[in-house]
mmCIF file of C-alpha atoms in Angstrom:
data_model
loop_
_atom_site.group_PDB
_atom_site.id
_atom_site.type_symbol
_atom_site.label_atom_id
_atom_site.label_comp_id
_atom_site.label_asym_id
_atom_site.label_seq_id
_atom_site.Cartn_x
_atom_site.Cartn_y
_atom_site.Cartn_z
ATOM 1 C CA MET A 1 -16.767 17.345 8.941
ATOM 2 C CA LYS A 2 -17.338 13.816 7.683
ATOM 3 C CA VAL A 3 -15.158 12.287 4.967
ATOM 4 C CA LEU A 4 -15.870 8.989 3.231
ATOM 5 C CA VAL A 5 -12.723 7.181 2.022
ATOM 6 C CA LEU A 6 -13.101 4.640 -0.792
ATOM 7 C CA ASN A 7 -10.589 2.104 -2.083
ATOM 8 C CA CYS A 8 -12.033 0.502 -5.208
ATOM 9 C CA GLY A 9 -10.499 -2.646 -6.631
ATOM 10 C CA SER A 10 -11.548 -4.608 -9.690
ATOM 11 C CA SER A 11 -14.074 -6.668 -7.690
ATOM 12 C CA SER A 12 -14.075 -4.962 -4.297
ATOM 13 C CA ILE A 13 -14.725 -1.675 -2.497
ATOM 14 C CA LYS A 14 -13.266 -0.925 0.938
ATOM 15 C CA TYR A 15 -14.583 2.071 2.845
ATOM 16 C CA LYS A 16 -14.174 4.083 6.031
ATOM 17 C CA LEU A 17 -16.250 7.033 7.175
ATOM 18 C CA PHE A 18 -14.308 9.520 9.296
ATOM 19 C CA ASP A 19 -15.557 12.191 11.671
ATOM 20 C CA MET A 20 -12.615 14.489 11.088
ATOM 21 C CA ASP A 21 -13.596 16.881 13.881
ATOM 22 C CA HIS A 22 -12.661 14.099 16.305
ATOM 23 C CA LYS A 23 -10.259 12.169 13.995
ATOM 24 C CA GLU A 24 -12.220 8.961 14.486
ATOM 25 C CA VAL A 25 -13.672 6.213 12.297
ATOM 26 C CA ILE A 26 -17.457 6.024 12.686
ATOM 27 C CA ALA A 27 -18.134 3.314 10.082
ATOM 28 C CA GLN A 28 -16.083 0.860 8.040
ATOM 29 C CA GLY A 29 -16.412 -2.212 5.897
ATOM 30 C CA GLY A 30 -16.021 -3.574 2.423
ATOM 31 C CA ILE A 31 -17.766 -5.197 -0.498
ATOM 32 C CA GLU A 32 -16.348 -8.345 -2.071
ATOM 33 C CA LYS A 33 -17.071 -10.287 -5.278
ATOM 34 C CA ILE A 34 -18.503 -7.411 -7.341
ATOM 35 C CA GLY A 35 -19.834 -8.865 -10.588
ATOM 36 C CA LEU A 36 -19.635 -12.404 -9.225
ATOM 37 C CA LYS A 37 -22.031 -14.784 -7.507
ATOM 38 C CA GLY A 38 -22.188 -14.476 -3.746
ATOM 39 C CA SER A 39 -21.305 -10.793 -3.493
ATOM 40 C CA PHE A 40 -21.650 -9.259 -0.032
ATOM 41 C CA LEU A 41 -20.886 -6.291 2.212
ATOM 42 C CA LYS A 42 -18.978 -7.011 5.420
ATOM 43 C CA LEU A 43 -19.132 -4.207 7.970
ATOM 44 C CA THR A 44 -17.709 -3.650 11.430
ATOM 45 C CA LEU A 45 -20.244 -2.622 14.068
ATOM 46 C CA PRO A 46 -19.362 -0.105 16.812
ATOM 47 C CA ASP A 47 -18.787 -2.943 19.315
ATOM 48 C CA GLY A 48 -16.242 -4.539 16.951
ATOM 49 C CA THR A 49 -18.407 -7.420 15.761
ATOM 50 C CA LYS A 50 -18.684 -8.163 12.040
ATOM 51 C CA LYS A 51 -21.901 -8.324 10.064
ATOM 52 C CA ILE A 52 -22.304 -9.704 6.548
ATOM 53 C CA LEU A 53 -25.056 -8.351 4.284
ATOM 54 C CA GLU A 54 -25.562 -10.359 1.114
ATOM 55 C CA LYS A 55 -26.737 -8.665 -2.069
ATOM 56 C CA ASP A 56 -26.370 -9.071 -5.822
ATOM 57 C CA ILE A 57 -23.802 -6.396 -6.774
ATOM 58 C CA PRO A 58 -23.219 -6.519 -10.546
ATOM 59 C CA GLU A 59 -21.049 -3.374 -10.761
ATOM 60 C CA HIS A 60 -19.463 -0.578 -8.742
ATOM 61 C CA THR A 61 -22.292 1.969 -8.842
ATOM 62 C CA VAL A 62 -24.619 -0.551 -7.207
ATOM 63 C CA GLY A 63 -21.861 -1.285 -4.675
ATOM 64 C CA VAL A 64 -21.316 2.366 -3.755
ATOM 65 C CA GLU A 65 -25.085 2.867 -3.499
ATOM 66 C CA PHE A 66 -25.307 -0.170 -1.182
ATOM 67 C CA ILE A 67 -22.548 1.276 1.042
ATOM 68 C CA LEU A 68 -24.252 4.679 1.198
ATOM 69 C CA ASN A 69 -27.649 3.143 2.006
ATOM 70 C CA THR A 70 -26.036 1.064 4.750
ATOM 71 C CA LEU A 71 -24.429 4.197 6.227
ATOM 72 C CA ILE A 72 -27.891 5.760 6.708
ATOM 73 C CA SER A 73 -29.867 2.581 7.481
ATOM 74 C CA PRO A 74 -31.839 2.498 10.775
ATOM 75 C CA GLU A 75 -30.127 -0.752 11.838
ATOM 76 C CA TYR A 76 -26.504 -0.240 10.832
ATOM 77 C CA GLY A 77 -26.264 3.446 10.005
ATOM 78 C CA ALA A 78 -23.657 5.849 11.349
ATOM 79 C CA ILE A 79 -25.297 8.994 9.960
ATOM 80 C CA LYS A 80 -28.901 10.088 9.482
ATOM 81 C CA SER A 81 -28.555 11.562 5.984
ATOM 82 C CA LEU A 82 -26.134 11.440 3.068
ATOM 83 C CA ASP A 83 -26.046 15.237 3.329
ATOM 84 C CA GLU A 84 -23.722 14.715 6.290
ATOM 85 C CA ILE A 85 -20.968 13.456 3.955
ATOM 86 C CA ASN A 86 -18.890 16.538 3.150
ATOM 87 C CA ALA A 87 -16.354 14.915 0.814
ATOM 88 C CA VAL A 88 -15.126 11.629 -0.605
ATOM 89 C CA GLY A 89 -11.424 10.714 -0.755
ATOM 90 C CA HIS A 90 -10.289 8.030 -3.187
ATOM 91 C CA ARG A 91 -7.217 5.825 -3.217
ATOM 92 C CA MET A 92 -5.918 6.178 -6.775
ATOM 93 C CA VAL A 93 -3.190 3.701 -7.710
ATOM 94 C CA HIS A 94 -1.135 5.041 -10.614
ATOM 95 C CA GLY A 95 -0.757 8.743 -11.308
ATOM 96 C CA GLY A 96 2.357 8.372 -13.450
ATOM 97 C CA GLU A 97 4.442 11.547 -13.569
ATOM 98 C CA LYS A 98 1.362 13.734 -13.699
ATOM 99 C CA PHE A 99 0.570 13.806 -9.984
ATOM 100 C CA SER A 100 3.034 14.545 -7.201
ATOM 101 C CA GLU A 101 0.356 15.367 -4.636
ATOM 102 C CA SER A 102 -3.310 14.795 -3.887
ATOM 103 C CA VAL A 103 -5.794 16.800 -5.967
ATOM 104 C CA LEU A 104 -9.434 17.757 -6.348
ATOM 105 C CA LEU A 105 -10.883 15.429 -8.972
ATOM 106 C CA THR A 106 -11.974 17.545 -11.928
ATOM 107 C CA GLN A 107 -12.683 16.226 -15.408
ATOM 108 C CA GLU A 108 -9.254 17.415 -16.516
ATOM 109 C CA VAL A 109 -7.613 15.464 -13.685
ATOM 110 C CA LEU A 110 -9.668 12.352 -14.462
ATOM 111 C CA ASP A 111 -8.667 12.522 -18.122
ATOM 112 C CA ALA A 112 -4.993 12.672 -17.111
ATOM 113 C CA PHE A 113 -5.528 9.778 -14.694
ATOM 114 C CA THR A 114 -7.235 7.717 -17.400
ATOM 115 C CA ALA A 115 -4.189 8.270 -19.628
ATOM 116 C CA CYS A 116 -2.199 6.249 -17.056
ATOM 117 C CA ASN A 117 -4.406 3.164 -17.494
ATOM 118 C CA ASP A 118 -1.740 1.333 -19.496
ATOM 119 C CA LEU A 119 0.543 1.512 -16.449
ATOM 120 C CA ALA A 120 -2.077 -0.021 -14.108
ATOM 121 C CA PRO A 121 -4.701 -1.770 -16.263
ATOM 122 C CA LEU A 122 -6.291 -3.622 -13.334
ATOM 123 C CA HIS A 123 -6.315 -0.866 -10.731
ATOM 124 C CA ASN A 124 -6.868 2.493 -12.440
ATOM 125 C CA PRO A 125 -10.134 1.620 -14.249
ATOM 126 C CA ALA A 126 -11.511 0.248 -10.964
ATOM 127 C CA ASN A 127 -10.531 3.463 -9.139
ATOM 128 C CA LEU A 128 -12.305 5.436 -11.841
ATOM 129 C CA LYS A 129 -15.464 3.357 -11.445
ATOM 130 C CA GLY A 130 -15.613 4.410 -7.804
ATOM 131 C CA VAL A 131 -15.289 8.089 -8.713
ATOM 132 C CA ASN A 132 -17.984 7.804 -11.371
ATOM 133 C CA ALA A 133 -20.301 5.953 -8.981
ATOM 134 C CA VAL A 134 -20.040 8.720 -6.388
ATOM 135 C CA SER A 135 -20.580 11.354 -9.107
ATOM 136 C CA ALA A 136 -23.791 9.607 -10.145
ATOM 137 C CA ILE A 137 -25.180 9.312 -6.613
ATOM 138 C CA LEU A 138 -23.708 12.398 -4.881
ATOM 139 C CA PRO A 139 -23.041 14.821 -7.749
ATOM 140 C CA ASP A 140 -22.487 17.863 -5.522
ATOM 141 C CA VAL A 141 -20.013 16.256 -3.107
ATOM 142 C CA PRO A 142 -16.346 17.144 -3.822
ATOM 143 C CA GLN A 143 -14.018 14.204 -4.486
ATOM 144 C CA ILE A 144 -10.269 14.080 -3.851
ATOM 145 C CA GLY A 145 -7.739 11.723 -5.444
ATOM 146 C CA VAL A 146 -4.776 10.475 -3.375
ATOM 147 C CA PHE A 147 -2.218 8.657 -5.528
ATOM 148 C CA ASP A 148 -0.102 5.665 -4.491
ATOM 149 C CA THR A 149 2.703 6.912 -6.728
ATOM 150 C CA ALA A 150 2.715 10.595 -5.695
ATOM 151 C CA PHE A 151 5.073 10.393 -2.698
ATOM 152 C CA HIS A 152 7.773 8.804 -4.845
ATOM 153 C CA GLN A 153 7.827 11.625 -7.413
ATOM 154 C CA THR A 154 10.691 13.273 -5.500
ATOM 155 C CA MET A 155 13.092 10.490 -6.564
ATOM 156 C CA PRO A 156 16.050 11.797 -8.587
ATOM 157 C CA ASP A 157 16.239 10.689 -12.216
ATOM 158 C CA TYR A 158 19.265 8.481 -11.632
ATOM 159 C CA ALA A 159 17.172 6.488 -9.118
ATOM 160 C CA TYR A 160 13.979 6.143 -11.141
ATOM 161 C CA MET A 161 15.388 5.556 -14.638
ATOM 162 C CA TYR A 162 15.971 2.066 -16.050
ATOM 163 C CA ALA A 163 19.073 1.316 -18.119
ATOM 164 C CA VAL A 164 17.095 0.671 -21.309
ATOM 165 C CA PRO A 165 17.024 2.878 -24.425
ATOM 166 C CA TYR A 166 15.987 6.365 -23.309
ATOM 167 C CA GLU A 167 13.385 6.554 -26.046
ATOM 168 C CA LEU A 168 11.308 3.940 -24.172
ATOM 169 C CA TYR A 169 10.977 6.429 -21.324
ATOM 170 C CA GLU A 170 10.081 9.212 -23.739
ATOM 171 C CA LYS A 171 7.544 7.121 -25.682
ATOM 172 C CA TYR A 172 5.938 5.003 -22.968
ATOM 173 C CA GLY A 173 7.020 6.395 -19.615
ATOM 174 C CA VAL A 174 9.066 3.307 -18.753
ATOM 175 C CA ARG A 175 10.668 4.139 -15.381
ATOM 176 C CA ARG A 176 10.373 3.379 -11.683
ATOM 177 C CA TYR A 177 7.235 4.852 -10.111
ATOM 178 C CA GLY A 178 6.865 2.963 -6.832
ATOM 179 C CA PHE A 179 3.712 2.187 -4.877
ATOM 180 C CA HIS A 180 2.409 2.143 -1.285
ATOM 181 C CA GLY A 181 3.312 5.836 -1.342
ATOM 182 C CA THR A 182 0.467 6.883 0.952
ATOM 183 C CA SER A 183 1.619 4.330 3.532
ATOM 184 C CA HIS A 184 5.299 5.305 3.268
ATOM 185 C CA ARG A 185 4.351 8.975 3.586
ATOM 186 C CA TYR A 186 2.135 8.342 6.608
ATOM 187 C CA VAL A 187 4.582 6.216 8.605
ATOM 188 C CA SER A 188 7.623 8.368 7.801
ATOM 189 C CA LYS A 189 5.732 11.411 9.061
ATOM 190 C CA ARG A 190 4.166 9.631 12.033
ATOM 191 C CA VAL A 191 7.435 8.108 13.268
ATOM 192 C CA CYS A 192 8.948 11.584 13.538
ATOM 193 C CA GLU A 193 5.944 12.741 15.569
ATOM 194 C CA PHE A 194 6.172 9.618 17.728
ATOM 195 C CA LEU A 195 9.885 10.139 18.423
ATOM 196 C CA GLY A 196 9.560 13.890 18.807
ATOM 197 C CA VAL A 197 11.962 14.741 15.988
ATOM 198 C CA GLN A 198 11.761 16.741 12.761
ATOM 199 C CA PRO A 199 11.950 14.995 9.343
ATOM 200 C CA GLU A 200 14.589 17.487 8.232
ATOM 201 C CA GLY A 201 18.044 16.061 8.707
ATOM 202 C CA LYS A 202 16.733 12.523 9.247
ATOM 203 C CA LYS A 203 17.497 9.472 7.085
ATOM 204 C CA ILE A 204 14.594 7.019 7.324
ATOM 205 C CA ILE A 205 14.020 3.594 5.789
ATOM 206 C CA THR A 206 10.365 2.563 5.771
ATOM 207 C CA CYS A 207 9.500 -1.126 5.329
ATOM 208 C CA HIS A 208 5.891 -1.744 4.263
ATOM 209 C CA ILE A 209 5.806 -5.528 4.610
ATOM 210 C CA GLY A 210 2.651 -7.483 3.863
ATOM 211 C CA ASN A 211 1.293 -9.724 1.135
ATOM 212 C CA GLY A 212 2.616 -6.971 -1.103
ATOM 213 C CA GLY A 213 5.765 -5.301 0.144
ATOM 214 C CA SER A 214 7.990 -2.341 -0.600
ATOM 215 C CA ILE A 215 10.792 -0.357 1.026
ATOM 216 C CA SER A 216 11.538 3.336 0.664
ATOM 217 C CA ALA A 217 14.597 5.467 1.372
ATOM 218 C CA ILE A 218 13.544 8.850 2.752
ATOM 219 C CA LYS A 219 15.732 11.875 3.418
ATOM 220 C CA ASP A 220 14.484 15.153 4.910
ATOM 221 C CA GLY A 221 10.914 13.846 4.549
ATOM 222 C CA LYS A 222 11.260 13.162 0.814
ATOM 223 C CA CYS A 223 11.478 9.840 -1.001
ATOM 224 C CA MET A 224 14.861 9.244 -2.630
ATOM 225 C CA ASP A 225 14.297 5.657 -3.789
ATOM 226 C CA THR A 226 11.770 2.834 -3.491
ATOM 227 C CA SER A 227 11.806 -0.861 -4.300
ATOM 228 C CA MET A 228 8.712 -1.227 -6.509
ATOM 229 C CA GLY A 229 9.114 -0.122 -10.104
ATOM 230 C CA LEU A 230 7.057 0.506 -13.221
ATOM 231 C CA THR A 231 4.639 -1.991 -11.670
ATOM 232 C CA PRO A 232 4.271 -3.456 -8.155
ATOM 233 C CA LEU A 233 6.161 -6.583 -9.312
ATOM 234 C CA GLU A 234 9.704 -5.280 -8.762
ATOM 235 C CA GLY A 235 11.585 -5.365 -5.490
ATOM 236 C CA LEU A 236 10.895 -7.617 -2.529
ATOM 237 C CA MET A 237 9.709 -11.204 -2.642
ATOM 238 C CA MET A 238 5.984 -10.999 -1.839
ATOM 239 C CA GLY A 239 3.022 -13.266 -1.189
ATOM 240 C CA THR A 240 2.507 -14.233 -4.823
ATOM 241 C CA ARG A 241 4.894 -11.863 -6.648
ATOM 242 C CA SER A 242 8.441 -12.851 -7.549
ATOM 243 C CA GLY A 243 10.028 -9.478 -6.872
ATOM 244 C CA ASP A 244 13.446 -8.918 -8.466
ATOM 245 C CA ILE A 245 14.312 -11.469 -11.151
ATOM 246 C CA ASP A 246 16.808 -11.562 -14.011
ATOM 247 C CA ALA A 247 15.007 -10.454 -17.175
ATOM 248 C CA GLY A 248 16.942 -13.168 -18.983
ATOM 249 C CA ALA A 249 15.354 -15.738 -16.685
ATOM 250 C CA VAL A 250 11.943 -14.389 -17.691
ATOM 251 C CA THR A 251 12.550 -14.861 -21.419
ATOM 252 C CA PHE A 252 14.086 -18.297 -20.706
ATOM 253 C CA ILE A 253 10.943 -19.367 -18.798
ATOM 254 C CA MET A 254 8.705 -17.972 -21.538
ATOM 255 C CA GLU A 255 10.463 -20.119 -24.132
ATOM 256 C CA LYS A 256 10.582 -23.287 -22.032
ATOM 257 C CA GLU A 257 6.981 -23.021 -20.778
ATOM 258 C CA HIS A 258 5.592 -21.624 -24.055
ATOM 259 C CA LEU A 259 4.144 -18.570 -22.316
ATOM 260 C CA ASP A 260 2.934 -15.345 -23.899
ATOM 261 C CA ALA A 261 3.077 -11.942 -22.151
ATOM 262 C CA ASN A 262 -0.143 -12.578 -20.212
ATOM 263 C CA GLY A 263 1.033 -16.032 -19.217
ATOM 264 C CA VAL A 264 4.354 -14.873 -17.815
ATOM 265 C CA SER A 265 2.671 -11.912 -16.079
ATOM 266 C CA ASN A 266 0.280 -14.322 -14.388
ATOM 267 C CA LEU A 267 3.196 -16.583 -13.384
ATOM 268 C CA LEU A 268 5.266 -13.777 -11.841
ATOM 269 C CA ASN A 269 2.403 -11.861 -10.231
ATOM 270 C CA LYS A 270 0.083 -14.602 -9.002
ATOM 271 C CA LYS A 271 1.986 -17.898 -8.786
ATOM 272 C CA SER A 272 5.421 -16.883 -7.508
ATOM 273 C CA GLY A 273 6.803 -15.358 -4.310
ATOM 274 C CA VAL A 274 6.130 -17.117 -1.009
ATOM 275 C CA LEU A 275 3.390 -19.226 -2.606
ATOM 276 C CA GLY A 276 5.540 -20.325 -5.528
ATOM 277 C CA VAL A 277 8.600 -21.305 -3.499
ATOM 278 C CA SER A 278 6.859 -22.893 -0.515
ATOM 279 C CA GLY A 279 3.981 -24.536 -2.350
ATOM 280 C CA VAL A 280 1.997 -23.894 0.847
ATOM 281 C CA SER A 281 0.360 -20.479 0.817
ATOM 282 C CA SER A 282 0.894 -16.783 0.186
ATOM 283 C CA ASP A 283 -0.223 -16.092 3.769
ATOM 284 C CA MET A 284 2.735 -15.619 6.135
ATOM 285 C CA ARG A 285 0.762 -17.057 9.060
ATOM 286 C CA GLU A 286 0.256 -20.319 7.188
ATOM 287 C CA LEU A 287 3.904 -20.221 6.108
ATOM 288 C CA GLU A 288 4.984 -19.869 9.748
ATOM 289 C CA ALA A 289 2.943 -22.946 10.660
ATOM 290 C CA ALA A 290 4.596 -24.917 7.850
ATOM 291 C CA VAL A 291 8.035 -23.715 8.991
ATOM 292 C CA ALA A 292 7.261 -24.863 12.540
ATOM 293 C CA ALA A 293 6.271 -28.254 11.116
ATOM 294 C CA GLY A 294 9.671 -28.530 9.417
ATOM 295 C CA ASN A 295 8.549 -28.098 5.793
ATOM 296 C CA PRO A 296 11.868 -27.537 3.932
ATOM 297 C CA LYS A 297 10.372 -25.453 1.102
ATOM 298 C CA ALA A 298 8.542 -23.274 3.609
ATOM 299 C CA ILE A 299 11.779 -22.775 5.535
ATOM 300 C CA LEU A 300 13.547 -21.780 2.297
ATOM 301 C CA ALA A 301 10.750 -19.368 1.337
ATOM 302 C CA GLU A 302 10.884 -17.657 4.730
ATOM 303 C CA LYS A 303 14.667 -17.286 4.595
ATOM 304 C CA MET A 304 14.433 -15.779 1.099
ATOM 305 C CA TYR A 305 11.656 -13.430 2.214
ATOM 306 C CA PHE A 306 13.597 -12.050 5.194
ATOM 307 C CA TYR A 307 16.919 -11.929 3.337
ATOM 308 C CA ARG A 308 15.589 -9.728 0.566
ATOM 309 C CA ILE A 309 14.158 -7.216 3.046
ATOM 310 C CA LYS A 310 17.520 -7.080 4.837
ATOM 311 C CA LYS A 311 19.351 -6.618 1.531
ATOM 312 C CA TYR A 312 17.210 -3.607 0.593
ATOM 313 C CA VAL A 313 17.632 -2.063 4.057
ATOM 314 C CA GLY A 314 21.404 -2.319 3.616
ATOM 315 C CA ALA A 315 21.273 -0.942 0.082
ATOM 316 C CA TYR A 316 19.182 2.039 1.106
ATOM 317 C CA ALA A 317 21.410 2.777 4.085
ATOM 318 C CA ALA A 318 24.249 3.020 1.553
ATOM 319 C CA ALA A 319 22.155 5.179 -0.802
ATOM 320 C CA LEU A 320 21.232 7.561 2.029
ATOM 321 C CA GLY A 321 24.755 7.674 3.460
ATOM 322 C CA GLY A 322 23.559 6.146 6.719
ATOM 323 C CA VAL A 323 20.254 5.675 8.518
ATOM 324 C CA ASP A 324 18.721 7.198 11.638
ATOM 325 C CA ILE A 325 15.363 5.393 11.772
ATOM 326 C CA ILE A 326 14.044 2.085 10.404
ATOM 327 C CA VAL A 327 10.257 1.707 10.387
ATOM 328 C CA PHE A 328 8.283 -1.533 10.086
ATOM 329 C CA THR A 329 4.655 -1.361 8.954
ATOM 330 C CA GLY A 330 2.088 -3.384 6.991
ATOM 331 C CA GLY A 331 0.415 -6.626 8.057
ATOM 332 C CA VAL A 332 3.667 -8.588 8.494
ATOM 333 C CA GLY A 333 5.841 -5.662 9.559
ATOM 334 C CA GLU A 334 3.422 -4.662 12.306
ATOM 335 C CA ASN A 335 2.589 -8.116 13.644
ATOM 336 C CA GLN A 336 5.405 -10.591 12.986
ATOM 337 C CA CYS A 337 8.218 -10.098 15.489
ATOM 338 C CA ASN A 338 10.445 -12.790 13.978
ATOM 339 C CA CYS A 339 10.382 -10.950 10.629
ATOM 340 C CA ARG A 340 11.677 -7.787 12.299
ATOM 341 C CA SER A 341 14.342 -9.597 14.321
ATOM 342 C CA GLU A 342 15.572 -11.662 11.355
ATOM 343 C CA VAL A 343 15.814 -8.565 9.150
ATOM 344 C CA CYS A 344 17.771 -6.612 11.761
ATOM 345 C CA GLU A 345 20.068 -9.471 12.803
ATOM 346 C CA GLY A 346 23.532 -8.870 11.398
ATOM 347 C CA LEU A 347 23.013 -5.130 10.947
ATOM 348 C CA GLU A 348 24.886 -4.282 14.142
ATOM 349 C CA PHE A 349 27.724 -2.907 12.005
ATOM 350 C CA MET A 350 25.253 -0.204 10.911
ATOM 351 C CA GLY A 351 24.369 0.636 14.511
ATOM 352 C CA VAL A 352 21.179 -1.451 14.578
ATOM 353 C CA GLU A 353 20.471 -3.328 17.807
ATOM 354 C CA ILE A 354 17.114 -4.994 18.475
ATOM 355 C CA ASP A 355 15.756 -5.470 21.990
ATOM 356 C CA LEU A 356 14.070 -8.895 21.806
ATOM 357 C CA GLU A 357 11.699 -8.095 24.681
ATOM 358 C CA LYS A 358 10.621 -4.769 23.208
ATOM 359 C CA ASN A 359 10.163 -6.545 19.873
ATOM 360 C CA LYS A 360 7.358 -8.696 21.337
ATOM 361 C CA VAL A 361 4.758 -6.238 20.109
ATOM 362 C CA ARG A 362 1.888 -6.580 17.652
ATOM 363 C CA GLY A 363 0.003 -3.847 15.858
ATOM 364 C CA GLU A 364 0.965 -0.900 18.035
ATOM 365 C CA GLU A 365 3.442 1.948 17.950
ATOM 366 C CA ALA A 366 6.651 0.995 19.713
ATOM 367 C CA VAL A 367 10.412 1.485 19.705
ATOM 368 C CA ILE A 368 11.889 -2.015 19.457
ATOM 369 C CA SER A 369 15.587 -1.134 19.320
ATOM 370 C CA ALA A 370 17.852 -1.375 22.330
ATOM 371 C CA ASP A 371 18.607 1.779 24.289
ATOM 372 C CA SER A 372 22.223 1.483 23.100
ATOM 373 C CA SER A 373 21.232 1.239 19.414
ATOM 374 C CA LYS A 374 22.495 4.124 17.282
ATOM 375 C CA VAL A 375 19.562 3.539 14.904
ATOM 376 C CA LYS A 376 15.985 3.755 16.171
ATOM 377 C CA VAL A 377 13.941 0.758 15.004
ATOM 378 C CA VAL A 378 10.227 1.459 15.323
ATOM 379 C CA VAL A 379 6.902 -0.251 14.612
ATOM 380 C CA ILE A 380 4.286 2.177 13.267
ATOM 381 C CA PRO A 381 0.934 0.716 12.128
ATOM 382 C CA THR A 382 0.020 2.280 8.823
ATOM 383 C CA ASP A 383 -3.188 4.247 8.343
ATOM 384 C CA GLU A 384 -3.551 5.024 4.660
ATOM 385 C CA GLU A 385 -7.240 5.834 5.056
ATOM 386 C CA MET A 386 -6.546 8.507 7.669
ATOM 387 C CA MET A 387 -3.876 9.946 5.376
ATOM 388 C CA ILE A 388 -6.410 10.095 2.535
ATOM 389 C CA ALA A 389 -9.015 11.701 4.805
ATOM 390 C CA SER A 390 -6.451 14.238 6.056
ATOM 391 C CA ASP A 391 -5.413 15.132 2.502
ATOM 392 C CA THR A 392 -9.076 15.518 1.578
ATOM 393 C CA MET A 393 -9.611 17.913 4.463
ATOM 394 C CA ALA A 394 -6.477 19.907 3.640
ATOM 395 C CA ILE A 395 -7.509 20.396 0.000
ATOM 396 C CA LEU A 396 -11.047 21.409 0.928
ATOM 397 C CA ASN A 397 -9.642 23.909 3.408
ATOM 398 C CA GLY A 398 -7.265 25.295 0.786
ATOM 399 C CA LYS A 399 -4.081 24.230 2.584
#
């Protein structure tokens, strides 16, 4: 069975085509700059080389059609006919409280998803465009929605509620939802398989650290708390997002800088975080270079970045009543050994001991804690697309 996984953003579409009989990726790539000049599709050939195909792509239906035609093209195709695609799985960002698991996308489901647009005005409409594009081109192919927020729906109310008037929750759904749920679900499940243990009885802290970052506290395989909130802005310091900030500081900045709601949203989401503090870049690789060169603001930004991760790990260990496993994933978590070592340094009182030699690993599954460590510290590369493809298969098979 072949499953196409789509991740549609406001001006992009990422895709992977899976042969689920062999659990392997047979085609992958992405379209950038939809609706803008210079739009293109960048695909990865079987030998690992990249190929860029330029084309005017004014909107998502044209983009999806371009992807599908490329999949069956004589030069770059991975399949002979679109009839070989058995299902399409979509990354859906915000399902609110309506979705606690992946579902077959019916009109009723899509209407409920559309009702969450206010909670994710940039992401949800783009996700919907992808679904509609597939419906127009492959009307008989079943589509499955996998929601970023679903895994976090097991949080208890005292963890997800904000201390604002309760009527704001009743009227507008103002509460913590969390994101990166598909990644947290995948790595928390995979680490148990990797270590040969069962999720039941285990207290796991998963650290999805990248340009966007979040941490989750997981007990018995279920999410008990997570660092992102109503939106992806809350929690850790990120590439361009501020993370946690005093709401009073926000209103103070609005007054001083004469900003409206859109202006302050732009400031906190796109101009803050690592970029805002360092003045260098939102990319951690460029930040590392600036740190090595002795840039004082870059050094400060890196210290803040690592400190906040450590603080959440400690907080979630307290919330869980201890921790058995700490997982690092995401672009930074998987590849930046100094991030992992800096976060874990000083946590020896919790039973965390890093082996610096084992920690010299990039992008592969590995235990990086010392043999004497009471807490297993593990690197698990995330695979959200495989999780989406697996969910798609499970729903089609009625599991």
